[in-house]
């Protein structure tokens, strides 16, 4: 395989396995995986902890100036997000944070700060980043853009199993309601909505296992490599 560095953008609805696919591609290509959603979740956690009023832009901007978001690798080799140096990987995945994150992600000042950081991370290429606006706003020049989707039932069941395995007390109903809410807010917001342009390749994985998703995405990457080499 041609090892020229490209950027790969994976966008799509909540809980459709973007992170799992992005990690597998990054590992195979020796690229860096970046979970942009973790960054929005970390900022949300900070604003929740400090009871920031999201309608008061001065308060939000003051809080944002106090926030640093970085990634680190834990002892098991997994990527973890650091909020002002603290590993918040578990806390940002809770339903409490999931219930607030889409409201926070609507705020342009939040997006400006995180998009700036994301663009720095991808400046040298060799990045696989998943999110909602990666191929449209963060890396509009990404050489490979994938839009992932799956039925809401499949997505809710996957996220439910993930959280139950971590010991969180959640119900399938609340997960399903949260996914639908976030999909609606993320797709209809004014700032950088979740949307797809004609240069995306669509991957509906409702009925695909991980291996076949990975094989398809790697075949697309190979196509891109052969076009640019
Ligand atoms: O993992 P899941 O699909 O549930 O969501 P996530 O990728 O962790 O993203 C959490 C939330 O952050 C989304 O519902 C969006 O509101 C927001 N987000 C965004 O606005 N833009 C991104 N590039 C990534 C996430």
JSON list of C-alpha atoms and ligand atoms in Angstrom, two decimals:
[
{"chain": "A", "resi": 1, "resn": "UNK", "atom": "CA", "xyz": [0.00, 0.00, 0.00]},
{"chain": "A", "resi": 2, "resn": "UNK", "atom": "CA", "xyz": [1.13, 3.50, -0.78]},
{"chain": "A", "resi": 3, "resn": "UNK", "atom": "CA", "xyz": [2.07, 5.12, 2.48]},
{"chain": "A", "resi": 4, "resn": "UNK", "atom": "CA", "xyz": [1.57, 8.73, 1.42]},
{"chain": "A", "resi": 5, "resn": "UNK", "atom": "CA", "xyz": [-0.23, 10.50, 4.19]},
{"chain": "A", "resi": 6, "resn": "UNK", "atom": "CA", "xyz": [-3.80, 11.56, 3.66]},
{"chain": "A", "resi": 7, "resn": "UNK", "atom": "CA", "xyz": [-6.51, 12.71, 6.06]},
{"chain": "A", "resi": 8, "resn": "UNK", "atom": "CA", "xyz": [-9.58, 10.53, 6.50]},
{"chain": "A", "resi": 9, "resn": "UNK", "atom": "CA", "xyz": [-12.82, 12.11, 7.71]},
{"chain": "A", "resi": 10, "resn": "UNK", "atom": "CA", "xyz": [-15.57, 9.91, 9.15]},
{"chain": "A", "resi": 11, "resn": "UNK", "atom": "CA", "xyz": [-18.83, 11.69, 9.88]},
{"chain": "A", "resi": 12, "resn": "UNK", "atom": "CA", "xyz": [-22.27, 10.44, 10.73]},
{"chain": "A", "resi": 13, "resn": "UNK", "atom": "CA", "xyz": [-25.02, 9.90, 13.25]},
{"chain": "A", "resi": 14, "resn": "UNK", "atom": "CA", "xyz": [-24.59, 9.10, 16.93]},
{"chain": "A", "resi": 15, "resn": "UNK", "atom": "CA", "xyz": [-23.37, 5.64, 17.87]},
{"chain": "A", "resi": 16, "resn": "UNK", "atom": "CA", "xyz": [-23.01, 4.17, 14.44]},
{"chain": "A", "resi": 17, "resn": "UNK", "atom": "CA", "xyz": [-19.54, 2.83, 15.04]},
{"chain": "A", "resi": 18, "resn": "UNK", "atom": "CA", "xyz": [-17.50, 5.69, 13.63]},
{"chain": "A", "resi": 19, "resn": "UNK", "atom": "CA", "xyz": [-14.91, 5.44, 16.39]},
{"chain": "A", "resi": 20, "resn": "UNK", "atom": "CA", "xyz": [-14.49, 1.69, 16.06]},
{"chain": "A", "resi": 21, "resn": "UNK", "atom": "CA", "xyz": [-13.91, 1.94, 12.32]},
{"chain": "A", "resi": 22, "resn": "UNK", "atom": "CA", "xyz": [-11.68, 5.01, 12.63]},
{"chain": "A", "resi": 23, "resn": "UNK", "atom": "CA", "xyz": [-9.48, 3.27, 15.21]},
{"chain": "A", "resi": 24, "resn": "UNK", "atom": "CA", "xyz": [-9.11, 0.16, 13.05]},
{"chain": "A", "resi": 25, "resn": "UNK", "atom": "CA", "xyz": [-8.13, 2.21, 9.98]},
{"chain": "A", "resi": 26, "resn": "UNK", "atom": "CA", "xyz": [-5.66, 4.30, 11.99]},
{"chain": "A", "resi": 27, "resn": "UNK", "atom": "CA", "xyz": [-4.05, 1.17, 13.37]},
{"chain": "A", "resi": 28, "resn": "UNK", "atom": "CA", "xyz": [-3.76, -0.44, 9.93]},
{"chain": "A", "resi": 29, "resn": "UNK", "atom": "CA", "xyz": [-2.22, 2.66, 8.33]},
{"chain": "A", "resi": 30, "resn": "UNK", "atom": "CA", "xyz": [-0.17, 3.75, 11.38]},
{"chain": "A", "resi": 31, "resn": "UNK", "atom": "CA", "xyz": [-2.16, 6.98, 11.41]},
{"chain": "A", "resi": 32, "resn": "UNK", "atom": "CA", "xyz": [-3.35, 8.98, 14.41]},
{"chain": "A", "resi": 33, "resn": "UNK", "atom": "CA", "xyz": [-6.96, 8.44, 15.48]},
{"chain": "A", "resi": 34, "resn": "UNK", "atom": "CA", "xyz": [-8.81, 11.48, 16.83]},
{"chain": "A", "resi": 35, "resn": "UNK", "atom": "CA", "xyz": [-12.26, 11.33, 18.40]},
{"chain": "A", "resi": 36, "resn": "UNK", "atom": "CA", "xyz": [-13.54, 14.87, 17.91]},
{"chain": "A", "resi": 37, "resn": "UNK", "atom": "CA", "xyz": [-16.74, 14.05, 19.81]},
{"chain": "A", "resi": 38, "resn": "UNK", "atom": "CA", "xyz": [-14.65, 13.41, 22.93]},
{"chain": "A", "resi": 39, "resn": "UNK", "atom": "CA", "xyz": [-13.49, 17.03, 22.70]},
{"chain": "A", "resi": 40, "resn": "UNK", "atom": "CA", "xyz": [-17.10, 18.35, 22.63]},
{"chain": "A", "resi": 41, "resn": "UNK", "atom": "CA", "xyz": [-17.94, 16.01, 25.50]},
{"chain": "A", "resi": 42, "resn": "UNK", "atom": "CA", "xyz": [-14.96, 17.25, 27.56]},
{"chain": "A", "resi": 43, "resn": "UNK", "atom": "CA", "xyz": [-15.95, 20.90, 27.09]},
{"chain": "A", "resi": 44, "resn": "UNK", "atom": "CA", "xyz": [-19.52, 19.97, 28.03]},
{"chain": "A", "resi": 45, "resn": "UNK", "atom": "CA", "xyz": [-18.31, 18.33, 31.23]},
{"chain": "A", "resi": 46, "resn": "UNK", "atom": "CA", "xyz": [-16.36, 21.45, 32.15]},
{"chain": "A", "resi": 47, "resn": "UNK", "atom": "CA", "xyz": [-19.37, 23.71, 31.56]},
{"chain": "A", "resi": 48, "resn": "UNK", "atom": "CA", "xyz": [-21.60, 21.36, 33.59]},
{"chain": "A", "resi": 49, "resn": "UNK", "atom": "CA", "xyz": [-19.16, 21.19, 36.48]},
{"chain": "A", "resi": 50, "resn": "UNK", "atom": "CA", "xyz": [-19.01, 24.98, 36.60]},
{"chain": "A", "resi": 51, "resn": "UNK", "atom": "CA", "xyz": [-22.77, 25.43, 36.10]},
{"chain": "A", "resi": 52, "resn": "UNK", "atom": "CA", "xyz": [-22.19, 27.74, 33.15]},
{"chain": "A", "resi": 53, "resn": "UNK", "atom": "CA", "xyz": [-25.35, 29.26, 31.70]},
{"chain": "A", "resi": 54, "resn": "UNK", "atom": "CA", "xyz": [-25.26, 28.38, 27.98]},
{"chain": "A", "resi": 55, "resn": "UNK", "atom": "CA", "xyz": [-27.42, 31.39, 27.12]},
{"chain": "A", "resi": 56, "resn": "UNK", "atom": "CA", "xyz": [-24.85, 33.79, 28.57]},
{"chain": "A", "resi": 57, "resn": "UNK", "atom": "CA", "xyz": [-22.12, 34.04, 25.91]},
{"chain": "A", "resi": 58, "resn": "UNK", "atom": "CA", "xyz": [-19.81, 36.10, 28.13]},
{"chain": "A", "resi": 59, "resn": "UNK", "atom": "CA", "xyz": [-19.91, 33.33, 30.74]},
{"chain": "A", "resi": 60, "resn": "UNK", "atom": "CA", "xyz": [-19.36, 30.65, 28.10]},
{"chain": "A", "resi": 61, "resn": "UNK", "atom": "CA", "xyz": [-16.38, 32.49, 26.59]},
{"chain": "A", "resi": 62, "resn": "UNK", "atom": "CA", "xyz": [-14.86, 33.10, 30.00]},
{"chain": "A", "resi": 63, "resn": "UNK", "atom": "CA", "xyz": [-15.16, 29.40, 30.80]},
{"chain": "A", "resi": 64, "resn": "UNK", "atom": "CA", "xyz": [-13.73, 28.37, 27.41]},
{"chain": "A", "resi": 65, "resn": "UNK", "atom": "CA", "xyz": [-10.62, 30.42, 28.11]},
{"chain": "A", "resi": 66, "resn": "UNK", "atom": "CA", "xyz": [-10.00, 28.16, 31.14]},
{"chain": "A", "resi": 67, "resn": "UNK", "atom": "CA", "xyz": [-10.30, 24.89, 29.22]},
{"chain": "A", "resi": 68, "resn": "UNK", "atom": "CA", "xyz": [-7.57, 22.77, 27.68]},
{"chain": "A", "resi": 69, "resn": "UNK", "atom": "CA", "xyz": [-8.45, 19.57, 25.84]},
{"chain": "A", "resi": 70, "resn": "UNK", "atom": "CA", "xyz": [-5.74, 17.11, 24.86]},
{"chain": "A", "resi": 71, "resn": "UNK", "atom": "CA", "xyz": [-5.34, 13.43, 24.12]},
{"chain": "A", "resi": 72, "resn": "UNK", "atom": "CA", "xyz": [-3.09, 10.95, 25.87]},
{"chain": "A", "resi": 73, "resn": "UNK", "atom": "CA", "xyz": [-2.58, 7.20, 25.66]},
{"chain": "A", "resi": 74, "resn": "UNK", "atom": "CA", "xyz": [-3.36, 5.06, 28.71]},
{"chain": "A", "resi": 75, "resn": "UNK", "atom": "CA", "xyz": [-1.43, 2.01, 29.94]},
{"chain": "A", "resi": 76, "resn": "UNK", "atom": "CA", "xyz": [-3.55, -0.26, 27.73]},
{"chain": "A", "resi": 77, "resn": "UNK", "atom": "CA", "xyz": [-2.57, 1.80, 24.68]},
{"chain": "A", "resi": 78, "resn": "UNK", "atom": "CA", "xyz": [-6.02, 3.38, 24.28]},
{"chain": "A", "resi": 79, "resn": "UNK", "atom": "CA", "xyz": [-6.54, 7.05, 23.52]},
{"chain": "A", "resi": 80, "resn": "UNK", "atom": "CA", "xyz": [-7.97, 9.02, 26.45]},
{"chain": "A", "resi": 81, "resn": "UNK", "atom": "CA", "xyz": [-9.12, 12.61, 26.63]},
{"chain": "A", "resi": 82, "resn": "UNK", "atom": "CA", "xyz": [-7.64, 15.02, 29.15]},
{"chain": "A", "resi": 83, "resn": "UNK", "atom": "CA", "xyz": [-9.62, 18.01, 30.43]},
{"chain": "A", "resi": 84, "resn": "UNK", "atom": "CA", "xyz": [-7.17, 20.47, 31.96]},
{"chain": "A", "resi": 85, "resn": "UNK", "atom": "CA", "xyz": [-4.82, 17.52, 32.44]},
{"chain": "A", "resi": 86, "resn": "UNK", "atom": "CA", "xyz": [-7.41, 15.24, 34.09]},
{"chain": "A", "resi": 87, "resn": "UNK", "atom": "CA", "xyz": [-8.35, 11.94, 32.46]},
{"chain": "A", "resi": 88, "resn": "UNK", "atom": "CA", "xyz": [-12.13, 12.26, 32.02]},
{"chain": "A", "resi": 89, "resn": "UNK", "atom": "CA", "xyz": [-12.58, 9.39, 29.59]},
{"chain": "A", "resi": 90, "resn": "UNK", "atom": "CA", "xyz": [-15.19, 7.59, 31.68]},
{"chain": "A", "resi": 91, "resn": "UNK", "atom": "CA", "xyz": [-17.15, 10.64, 32.79]},
{"chain": "A", "resi": 92, "resn": "UNK", "atom": "CA", "xyz": [-17.57, 12.09, 29.29]},
{"chain": "A", "resi": 93, "resn": "UNK", "atom": "CA", "xyz": [-19.33, 8.91, 28.10]},
{"chain": "A", "resi": 94, "resn": "UNK", "atom": "CA", "xyz": [-22.12, 9.09, 30.71]},
{"chain": "A", "resi": 95, "resn": "UNK", "atom": "CA", "xyz": [-25.71, 9.79, 29.74]},
{"chain": "A", "resi": 96, "resn": "UNK", "atom": "CA", "xyz": [-25.53, 13.03, 31.78]},
{"chain": "A", "resi": 97, "resn": "UNK", "atom": "CA", "xyz": [-22.89, 14.43, 29.44]},
{"chain": "A", "resi": 98, "resn": "UNK", "atom": "CA", "xyz": [-24.61, 12.93, 26.37]},
{"chain": "A", "resi": 99, "resn": "UNK", "atom": "CA", "xyz": [-27.78, 14.76, 27.38]},
{"chain": "A", "resi": 100, "resn": "UNK", "atom": "CA", "xyz": [-26.06, 18.16, 27.24]},
{"chain": "A", "resi": 101, "resn": "UNK", "atom": "CA", "xyz": [-23.41, 17.82, 24.57]},
{"chain": "A", "resi": 102, "resn": "UNK", "atom": "CA", "xyz": [-25.51, 18.69, 21.52]},
{"chain": "A", "resi": 103, "resn": "UNK", "atom": "CA", "xyz": [-26.62, 21.97, 23.12]},
{"chain": "A", "resi": 104, "resn": "UNK", "atom": "CA", "xyz": [-22.99, 22.84, 23.80]},
{"chain": "A", "resi": 105, "resn": "UNK", "atom": "CA", "xyz": [-21.89, 21.80, 20.30]},
{"chain": "A", "resi": 106, "resn": "UNK", "atom": "CA", "xyz": [-24.31, 24.33, 18.79]},
{"chain": "A", "resi": 107, "resn": "UNK", "atom": "CA", "xyz": [-22.30, 27.22, 20.21]},
{"chain": "A", "resi": 108, "resn": "UNK", "atom": "CA", "xyz": [-20.01, 28.78, 17.61]},
{"chain": "A", "resi": 109, "resn": "UNK", "atom": "CA", "xyz": [-17.37, 29.84, 20.16]},
{"chain": "A", "resi": 110, "resn": "UNK", "atom": "CA", "xyz": [-17.06, 26.23, 21.29]},
{"chain": "A", "resi": 111, "resn": "UNK", "atom": "CA", "xyz": [-16.75, 25.02, 17.70]},
{"chain": "A", "resi": 112, "resn": "UNK", "atom": "CA", "xyz": [-14.17, 27.70, 16.83]},
{"chain": "A", "resi": 113, "resn": "UNK", "atom": "CA", "xyz": [-11.93, 26.60, 19.67]},
{"chain": "A", "resi": 114, "resn": "UNK", "atom": "CA", "xyz": [-12.18, 22.88, 18.94]},
{"chain": "A", "resi": 115, "resn": "UNK", "atom": "CA", "xyz": [-11.99, 23.15, 15.14]},
{"chain": "A", "resi": 116, "resn": "UNK", "atom": "CA", "xyz": [-8.78, 25.18, 15.54]},
{"chain": "A", "resi": 117, "resn": "UNK", "atom": "CA", "xyz": [-7.25, 22.42, 17.69]},
{"chain": "A", "resi": 118, "resn": "UNK", "atom": "CA", "xyz": [-8.46, 19.69, 15.31]},
{"chain": "A", "resi": 119, "resn": "UNK", "atom": "CA", "xyz": [-6.98, 21.45, 12.28]},
{"chain": "A", "resi": 120, "resn": "UNK", "atom": "CA", "xyz": [-3.64, 21.71, 14.08]},
{"chain": "A", "resi": 121, "resn": "UNK", "atom": "CA", "xyz": [-3.74, 17.98, 14.82]},
{"chain": "A", "resi": 122, "resn": "UNK", "atom": "CA", "xyz": [-4.31, 17.20, 11.14]},
{"chain": "A", "resi": 123, "resn": "UNK", "atom": "CA", "xyz": [-1.98, 19.78, 9.63]},
{"chain": "A", "resi": 124, "resn": "UNK", "atom": "CA", "xyz": [0.69, 17.20, 8.83]},
{"chain": "A", "resi": 125, "resn": "UNK", "atom": "CA", "xyz": [-1.88, 14.66, 7.53]},
{"chain": "A", "resi": 126, "resn": "UNK", "atom": "CA", "xyz": [-1.94, 11.02, 8.59]},
{"chain": "A", "resi": 127, "resn": "UNK", "atom": "CA", "xyz": [-5.04, 11.51, 10.73]},
{"chain": "A", "resi": 128, "resn": "UNK", "atom": "CA", "xyz": [-8.32, 9.60, 10.91]},
{"chain": "A", "resi": 129, "resn": "UNK", "atom": "CA", "xyz": [-10.85, 11.84, 12.66]},
{"chain": "A", "resi": 130, "resn": "UNK", "atom": "CA", "xyz": [-14.48, 11.04, 13.37]},
{"chain": "A", "resi": 131, "resn": "UNK", "atom": "CA", "xyz": [-17.28, 13.48, 14.14]},
{"chain": "A", "resi": 132, "resn": "UNK", "atom": "CA", "xyz": [-20.05, 15.46, 12.50]},
{"chain": "A", "resi": 133, "resn": "UNK", "atom": "CA", "xyz": [-18.31, 18.20, 10.49]},
{"chain": "A", "resi": 134, "resn": "UNK", "atom": "CA", "xyz": [-14.90, 16.70, 9.79]},
{"chain": "A", "resi": 135, "resn": "UNK", "atom": "CA", "xyz": [-15.25, 16.45, 6.01]},
{"chain": "A", "resi": 136, "resn": "UNK", "atom": "CA", "xyz": [-17.29, 19.62, 5.68]},
{"chain": "A", "resi": 137, "resn": "UNK", "atom": "CA", "xyz": [-15.57, 22.10, 8.01]},
{"chain": "A", "resi": 138, "resn": "UNK", "atom": "CA", "xyz": [-12.48, 20.71, 9.76]},
{"chain": "A", "resi": 139, "resn": "UNK", "atom": "CA", "xyz": [-10.79, 19.05, 6.76]},
{"chain": "A", "resi": 140, "resn": "UNK", "atom": "CA", "xyz": [-12.79, 20.01, 3.67]},
{"chain": "A", "resi": 141, "resn": "UNK", "atom": "CA", "xyz": [-9.77, 18.79, 1.67]},
{"chain": "A", "resi": 142, "resn": "UNK", "atom": "CA", "xyz": [-9.69, 15.34, 3.29]},
{"chain": "A", "resi": 143, "resn": "UNK", "atom": "CA", "xyz": [-8.78, 12.83, 0.60]},
{"chain": "A", "resi": 144, "resn": "UNK", "atom": "CA", "xyz": [-11.25, 10.25, 1.90]},
{"chain": "A", "resi": 145, "resn": "UNK", "atom": "CA", "xyz": [-14.61, 11.16, 3.44]},
{"chain": "A", "resi": 146, "resn": "UNK", "atom": "CA", "xyz": [-16.93, 8.50, 4.82]},
{"chain": "A", "resi": 147, "resn": "UNK", "atom": "CA", "xyz": [-20.49, 9.10, 6.01]},
{"chain": "A", "resi": 148, "resn": "UNK", "atom": "CA", "xyz": [-21.66, 6.39, 8.38]},
{"chain": "A", "resi": 149, "resn": "UNK", "atom": "CA", "xyz": [-25.20, 5.55, 9.25]},
{"chain": "A", "resi": 150, "resn": "UNK", "atom": "CA", "xyz": [-27.26, 2.69, 10.67]},
{"chain": "A", "resi": 151, "resn": "UNK", "atom": "CA", "xyz": [-30.83, 2.22, 11.84]},
{"chain": "A", "resi": 152, "resn": "UNK", "atom": "CA", "xyz": [-31.68, 3.88, 15.14]},
{"chain": "A", "resi": 153, "resn": "UNK", "atom": "CA", "xyz": [-32.60, 0.52, 16.71]},
{"chain": "A", "resi": 154, "resn": "UNK", "atom": "CA", "xyz": [-29.21, -0.98, 15.90]},
{"chain": "A", "resi": 155, "resn": "UNK", "atom": "CA", "xyz": [-27.40, 2.13, 17.15]},
{"chain": "A", "resi": 156, "resn": "UNK", "atom": "CA", "xyz": [-29.34, 2.33, 20.42]},
{"chain": "A", "resi": 157, "resn": "UNK", "atom": "CA", "xyz": [-28.76, -1.35, 21.15]},
{"chain": "A", "resi": 158, "resn": "UNK", "atom": "CA", "xyz": [-25.01, -0.99, 20.52]},
{"chain": "A", "resi": 159, "resn": "UNK", "atom": "CA", "xyz": [-24.64, 2.06, 22.79]},
{"chain": "A", "resi": 160, "resn": "UNK", "atom": "CA", "xyz": [-26.84, 0.44, 25.46]},
{"chain": "A", "resi": 161, "resn": "UNK", "atom": "CA", "xyz": [-24.64, -2.68, 25.52]},
{"chain": "A", "resi": 162, "resn": "UNK", "atom": "CA", "xyz": [-21.49, -0.53, 25.69]},
{"chain": "A", "resi": 163, "resn": "UNK", "atom": "CA", "xyz": [-22.72, 1.46, 28.70]},
{"chain": "A", "resi": 164, "resn": "UNK", "atom": "CA", "xyz": [-24.15, -1.57, 30.52]},
{"chain": "A", "resi": 165, "resn": "UNK", "atom": "CA", "xyz": [-20.79, -3.33, 30.09]},
{"chain": "A", "resi": 166, "resn": "UNK", "atom": "CA", "xyz": [-19.18, -0.34, 31.82]},
{"chain": "A", "resi": 167, "resn": "UNK", "atom": "CA", "xyz": [-21.61, -0.70, 34.72]},
{"chain": "A", "resi": 168, "resn": "UNK", "atom": "CA", "xyz": [-23.75, 2.38, 33.96]},
{"chain": "A", "resi": 169, "resn": "UNK", "atom": "CA", "xyz": [-27.40, 2.21, 35.03]},
{"chain": "A", "resi": 170, "resn": "UNK", "atom": "CA", "xyz": [-29.22, 3.16, 31.82]},
{"chain": "A", "resi": 171, "resn": "UNK", "atom": "CA", "xyz": [-32.28, 1.95, 29.95]},
{"chain": "A", "resi": 172, "resn": "UNK", "atom": "CA", "xyz": [-32.57, 1.22, 26.25]},
{"chain": "A", "resi": 173, "resn": "UNK", "atom": "CA", "xyz": [-35.40, 3.77, 26.07]},
{"chain": "A", "resi": 174, "resn": "UNK", "atom": "CA", "xyz": [-33.33, 6.63, 27.43]},
{"chain": "A", "resi": 175, "resn": "UNK", "atom": "CA", "xyz": [-30.42, 5.79, 25.13]},
{"chain": "A", "resi": 176, "resn": "UNK", "atom": "CA", "xyz": [-32.73, 5.66, 22.15]},
{"chain": "A", "resi": 177, "resn": "UNK", "atom": "CA", "xyz": [-34.35, 8.99, 23.07]},
{"chain": "A", "resi": 178, "resn": "UNK", "atom": "CA", "xyz": [-30.91, 10.58, 23.54]},
{"chain": "A", "resi": 179, "resn": "UNK", "atom": "CA", "xyz": [-29.68, 9.39, 20.12]},
{"chain": "A", "resi": 180, "resn": "UNK", "atom": "CA", "xyz": [-32.77, 10.68, 18.36]},
{"chain": "A", "resi": 181, "resn": "UNK", "atom": "CA", "xyz": [-32.52, 14.00, 20.16]},
{"chain": "A", "resi": 182, "resn": "UNK", "atom": "CA", "xyz": [-28.84, 14.45, 19.31]},
{"chain": "A", "resi": 183, "resn": "UNK", "atom": "CA", "xyz": [-29.33, 13.42, 15.67]},
{"chain": "A", "resi": 184, "resn": "UNK", "atom": "CA", "xyz": [-32.09, 16.02, 15.33]},
{"chain": "A", "resi": 185, "resn": "UNK", "atom": "CA", "xyz": [-30.15, 18.83, 17.03]},
{"chain": "A", "resi": 186, "resn": "UNK", "atom": "CA", "xyz": [-26.86, 17.99, 15.28]},
{"chain": "A", "resi": 187, "resn": "UNK", "atom": "CA", "xyz": [-28.49, 17.87, 11.84]},
{"chain": "A", "resi": 188, "resn": "UNK", "atom": "CA", "xyz": [-30.60, 21.01, 12.18]},
{"chain": "A", "resi": 189, "resn": "UNK", "atom": "CA", "xyz": [-28.26, 23.41, 13.98]},
{"chain": "A", "resi": 190, "resn": "UNK", "atom": "CA", "xyz": [-27.16, 26.57, 12.22]},
{"chain": "A", "resi": 191, "resn": "UNK", "atom": "CA", "xyz": [-23.42, 26.12, 12.86]},
{"chain": "A", "resi": 192, "resn": "UNK", "atom": "CA", "xyz": [-21.73, 23.27, 11.01]},
{"chain": "A", "resi": 193, "resn": "UNK", "atom": "CA", "xyz": [-24.69, 20.88, 10.94]},
{"chain": "A", "resi": 194, "resn": "UNK", "atom": "CA", "xyz": [-24.20, 17.18, 10.32]},
{"chain": "A", "resi": 195, "resn": "UNK", "atom": "CA", "xyz": [-24.64, 16.92, 6.57]},
{"chain": "A", "resi": 196, "resn": "UNK", "atom": "CA", "xyz": [-23.13, 15.13, 3.63]},
{"chain": "A", "resi": 197, "resn": "UNK", "atom": "CA", "xyz": [-21.69, 16.50, 0.39]},
{"chain": "A", "resi": 198, "resn": "UNK", "atom": "CA", "xyz": [-21.31, 14.61, -2.87]},
{"chain": "A", "resi": 199, "resn": "UNK", "atom": "CA", "xyz": [-17.67, 13.74, -2.16]},
{"chain": "A", "resi": 200, "resn": "UNK", "atom": "CA", "xyz": [-18.60, 11.43, 0.73]},
{"chain": "A", "resi": 201, "resn": "UNK", "atom": "CA", "xyz": [-18.82, 7.66, 0.43]},
{"chain": "A", "resi": 202, "resn": "UNK", "atom": "CA", "xyz": [-21.77, 6.29, 2.37]},
{"chain": "A", "resi": 203, "resn": "UNK", "atom": "CA", "xyz": [-21.40, 3.32, 4.67]},
{"chain": "A", "resi": 204, "resn": "UNK", "atom": "CA", "xyz": [-24.68, 2.00, 6.13]},
{"chain": "A", "resi": 205, "resn": "UNK", "atom": "CA", "xyz": [-23.61, -0.63, 8.61]},
{"chain": "A", "resi": 206, "resn": "UNK", "atom": "CA", "xyz": [-27.03, -1.73, 9.94]},
{"chain": "A", "resi": 207, "resn": "UNK", "atom": "CA", "xyz": [-26.33, -5.17, 8.58]},
{"chain": "A", "resi": 208, "resn": "UNK", "atom": "CA", "xyz": [-22.55, -5.25, 8.28]},
{"chain": "A", "resi": 209, "resn": "UNK", "atom": "CA", "xyz": [-20.07, -6.72, 10.71]},
{"chain": "A", "resi": 210, "resn": "UNK", "atom": "CA", "xyz": [-16.89, -4.93, 11.74]},
{"chain": "A", "resi": 211, "resn": "UNK", "atom": "CA", "xyz": [-14.66, -6.88, 9.39]},
{"chain": "A", "resi": 212, "resn": "UNK", "atom": "CA", "xyz": [-16.66, -6.09, 6.29]},
{"chain": "A", "resi": 213, "resn": "UNK", "atom": "CA", "xyz": [-16.89, -2.39, 7.20]},
{"chain": "A", "resi": 214, "resn": "UNK", "atom": "CA", "xyz": [-13.15, -2.32, 7.68]},
{"chain": "A", "resi": 215, "resn": "UNK", "atom": "CA", "xyz": [-12.53, -4.13, 4.38]},
{"chain": "A", "resi": 216, "resn": "UNK", "atom": "CA", "xyz": [-14.76, -1.68, 2.50]},
{"chain": "A", "resi": 217, "resn": "UNK", "atom": "CA", "xyz": [-13.13, 1.39, 4.06]},
{"chain": "A", "resi": 218, "resn": "UNK", "atom": "CA", "xyz": [-9.64, 0.05, 3.36]},
{"chain": "A", "resi": 219, "resn": "UNK", "atom": "CA", "xyz": [-10.61, -0.63, -0.26]},
{"chain": "A", "resi": 220, "resn": "UNK", "atom": "CA", "xyz": [-11.72, 3.01, -0.52]},
{"chain": "A", "resi": 221, "resn": "UNK", "atom": "CA", "xyz": [-8.43, 4.15, 1.03]},
{"chain": "A", "resi": 222, "resn": "UNK", "atom": "CA", "xyz": [-6.53, 2.01, -1.49]},
{"chain": "A", "resi": 223, "resn": "UNK", "atom": "CA", "xyz": [-8.45, 3.64, -4.31]},
{"chain": "A", "resi": 224, "resn": "UNK", "atom": "CA", "xyz": [-7.46, 7.06, -3.02]},
{"chain": "A", "resi": 225, "resn": "UNK", "atom": "CA", "xyz": [-3.82, 6.01, -2.64]},
{"chain": "A", "resi": 226, "resn": "UNK", "atom": "CA", "xyz": [-3.71, 4.72, -6.20]},
{"chain": "A", "resi": 227, "resn": "UNK", "atom": "CA", "xyz": [-5.23, 7.95, -7.50]},
{"chain": "A", "resi": 228, "resn": "UNK", "atom": "CA", "xyz": [-2.71, 10.19, -5.77]},
{"chain": "A", "resi": 229, "resn": "UNK", "atom": "CA", "xyz": [0.43, 8.10, -6.25]},
{"chain": "B", "resi": 1, "resn": "LIG", "atom": "O1", "xyz": [-20.12, 8.65, 20.06]},
{"chain": "B", "resi": 1, "resn": "LIG", "atom": "P1", "xyz": [-21.36, 9.38, 19.65]},
{"chain": "B", "resi": 1, "resn": "LIG", "atom": "O2", "xyz": [-21.67, 9.14, 18.23]},
{"chain": "B", "resi": 1, "resn": "LIG", "atom": "O3", "xyz": [-22.49, 9.18, 20.58]},
{"chain": "B", "resi": 1, "resn": "LIG", "atom": "O4", "xyz": [-21.09, 10.94, 19.75]},
{"chain": "B", "resi": 1, "resn": "LIG", "atom": "P2", "xyz": [-19.72, 11.72, 19.75]},
{"chain": "B", "resi": 1, "resn": "LIG", "atom": "O5", "xyz": [-19.00, 11.51, 18.48]},
{"chain": "B", "resi": 1, "resn": "LIG", "atom": "O6", "xyz": [-19.01, 11.44, 21.03]},
{"chain": "B", "resi": 1, "resn": "LIG", "atom": "O7", "xyz": [-20.23, 13.24, 19.76]},
{"chain": "B", "resi": 1, "resn": "LIG", "atom": "C1", "xyz": [-20.98, 13.76, 20.82]},
{"chain": "B", "resi": 1, "resn": "LIG", "atom": "C2", "xyz": [-21.66, 15.02, 20.34]},
{"chain": "B", "resi": 1, "resn": "LIG", "atom": "O8", "xyz": [-20.66, 16.01, 20.07]},
{"chain": "B", "resi": 1, "resn": "LIG", "atom": "C3", "xyz": [-22.50, 14.93, 19.08]},
{"chain": "B", "resi": 1, "resn": "LIG", "atom": "O9", "xyz": [-23.83, 14.49, 19.32]},
{"chain": "B", "resi": 1, "resn": "LIG", "atom": "C4", "xyz": [-22.45, 16.37, 18.56]},
{"chain": "B", "resi": 1, "resn": "LIG", "atom": "O10", "xyz": [-23.41, 17.17, 19.20]},
{"chain": "B", "resi": 1, "resn": "LIG", "atom": "C5", "xyz": [-21.08, 16.84, 19.00]},
{"chain": "B", "resi": 1, "resn": "LIG", "atom": "N1", "xyz": [-20.07, 16.80, 17.92]},
{"chain": "B", "resi": 1, "resn": "LIG", "atom": "C6", "xyz": [-20.04, 17.82, 17.00]},
{"chain": "B", "resi": 1, "resn": "LIG", "atom": "O11", "xyz": [-20.90, 18.70, 17.04]},
{"chain": "B", "resi": 1, "resn": "LIG", "atom": "N2", "xyz": [-19.08, 17.87, 16.06]},
{"chain": "B", "resi": 1, "resn": "LIG", "atom": "C7", "xyz": [-18.14, 16.90, 15.99]},
{"chain": "B", "resi": 1, "resn": "LIG", "atom": "N3", "xyz": [-17.18, 16.99, 15.06]},
{"chain": "B", "resi": 1, "resn": "LIG", "atom": "C8", "xyz": [-18.16, 15.83, 16.89]},
{"chain": "B", "resi": 1, "resn": "LIG", "atom": "C9", "xyz": [-19.15, 15.79, 17.84]}
]
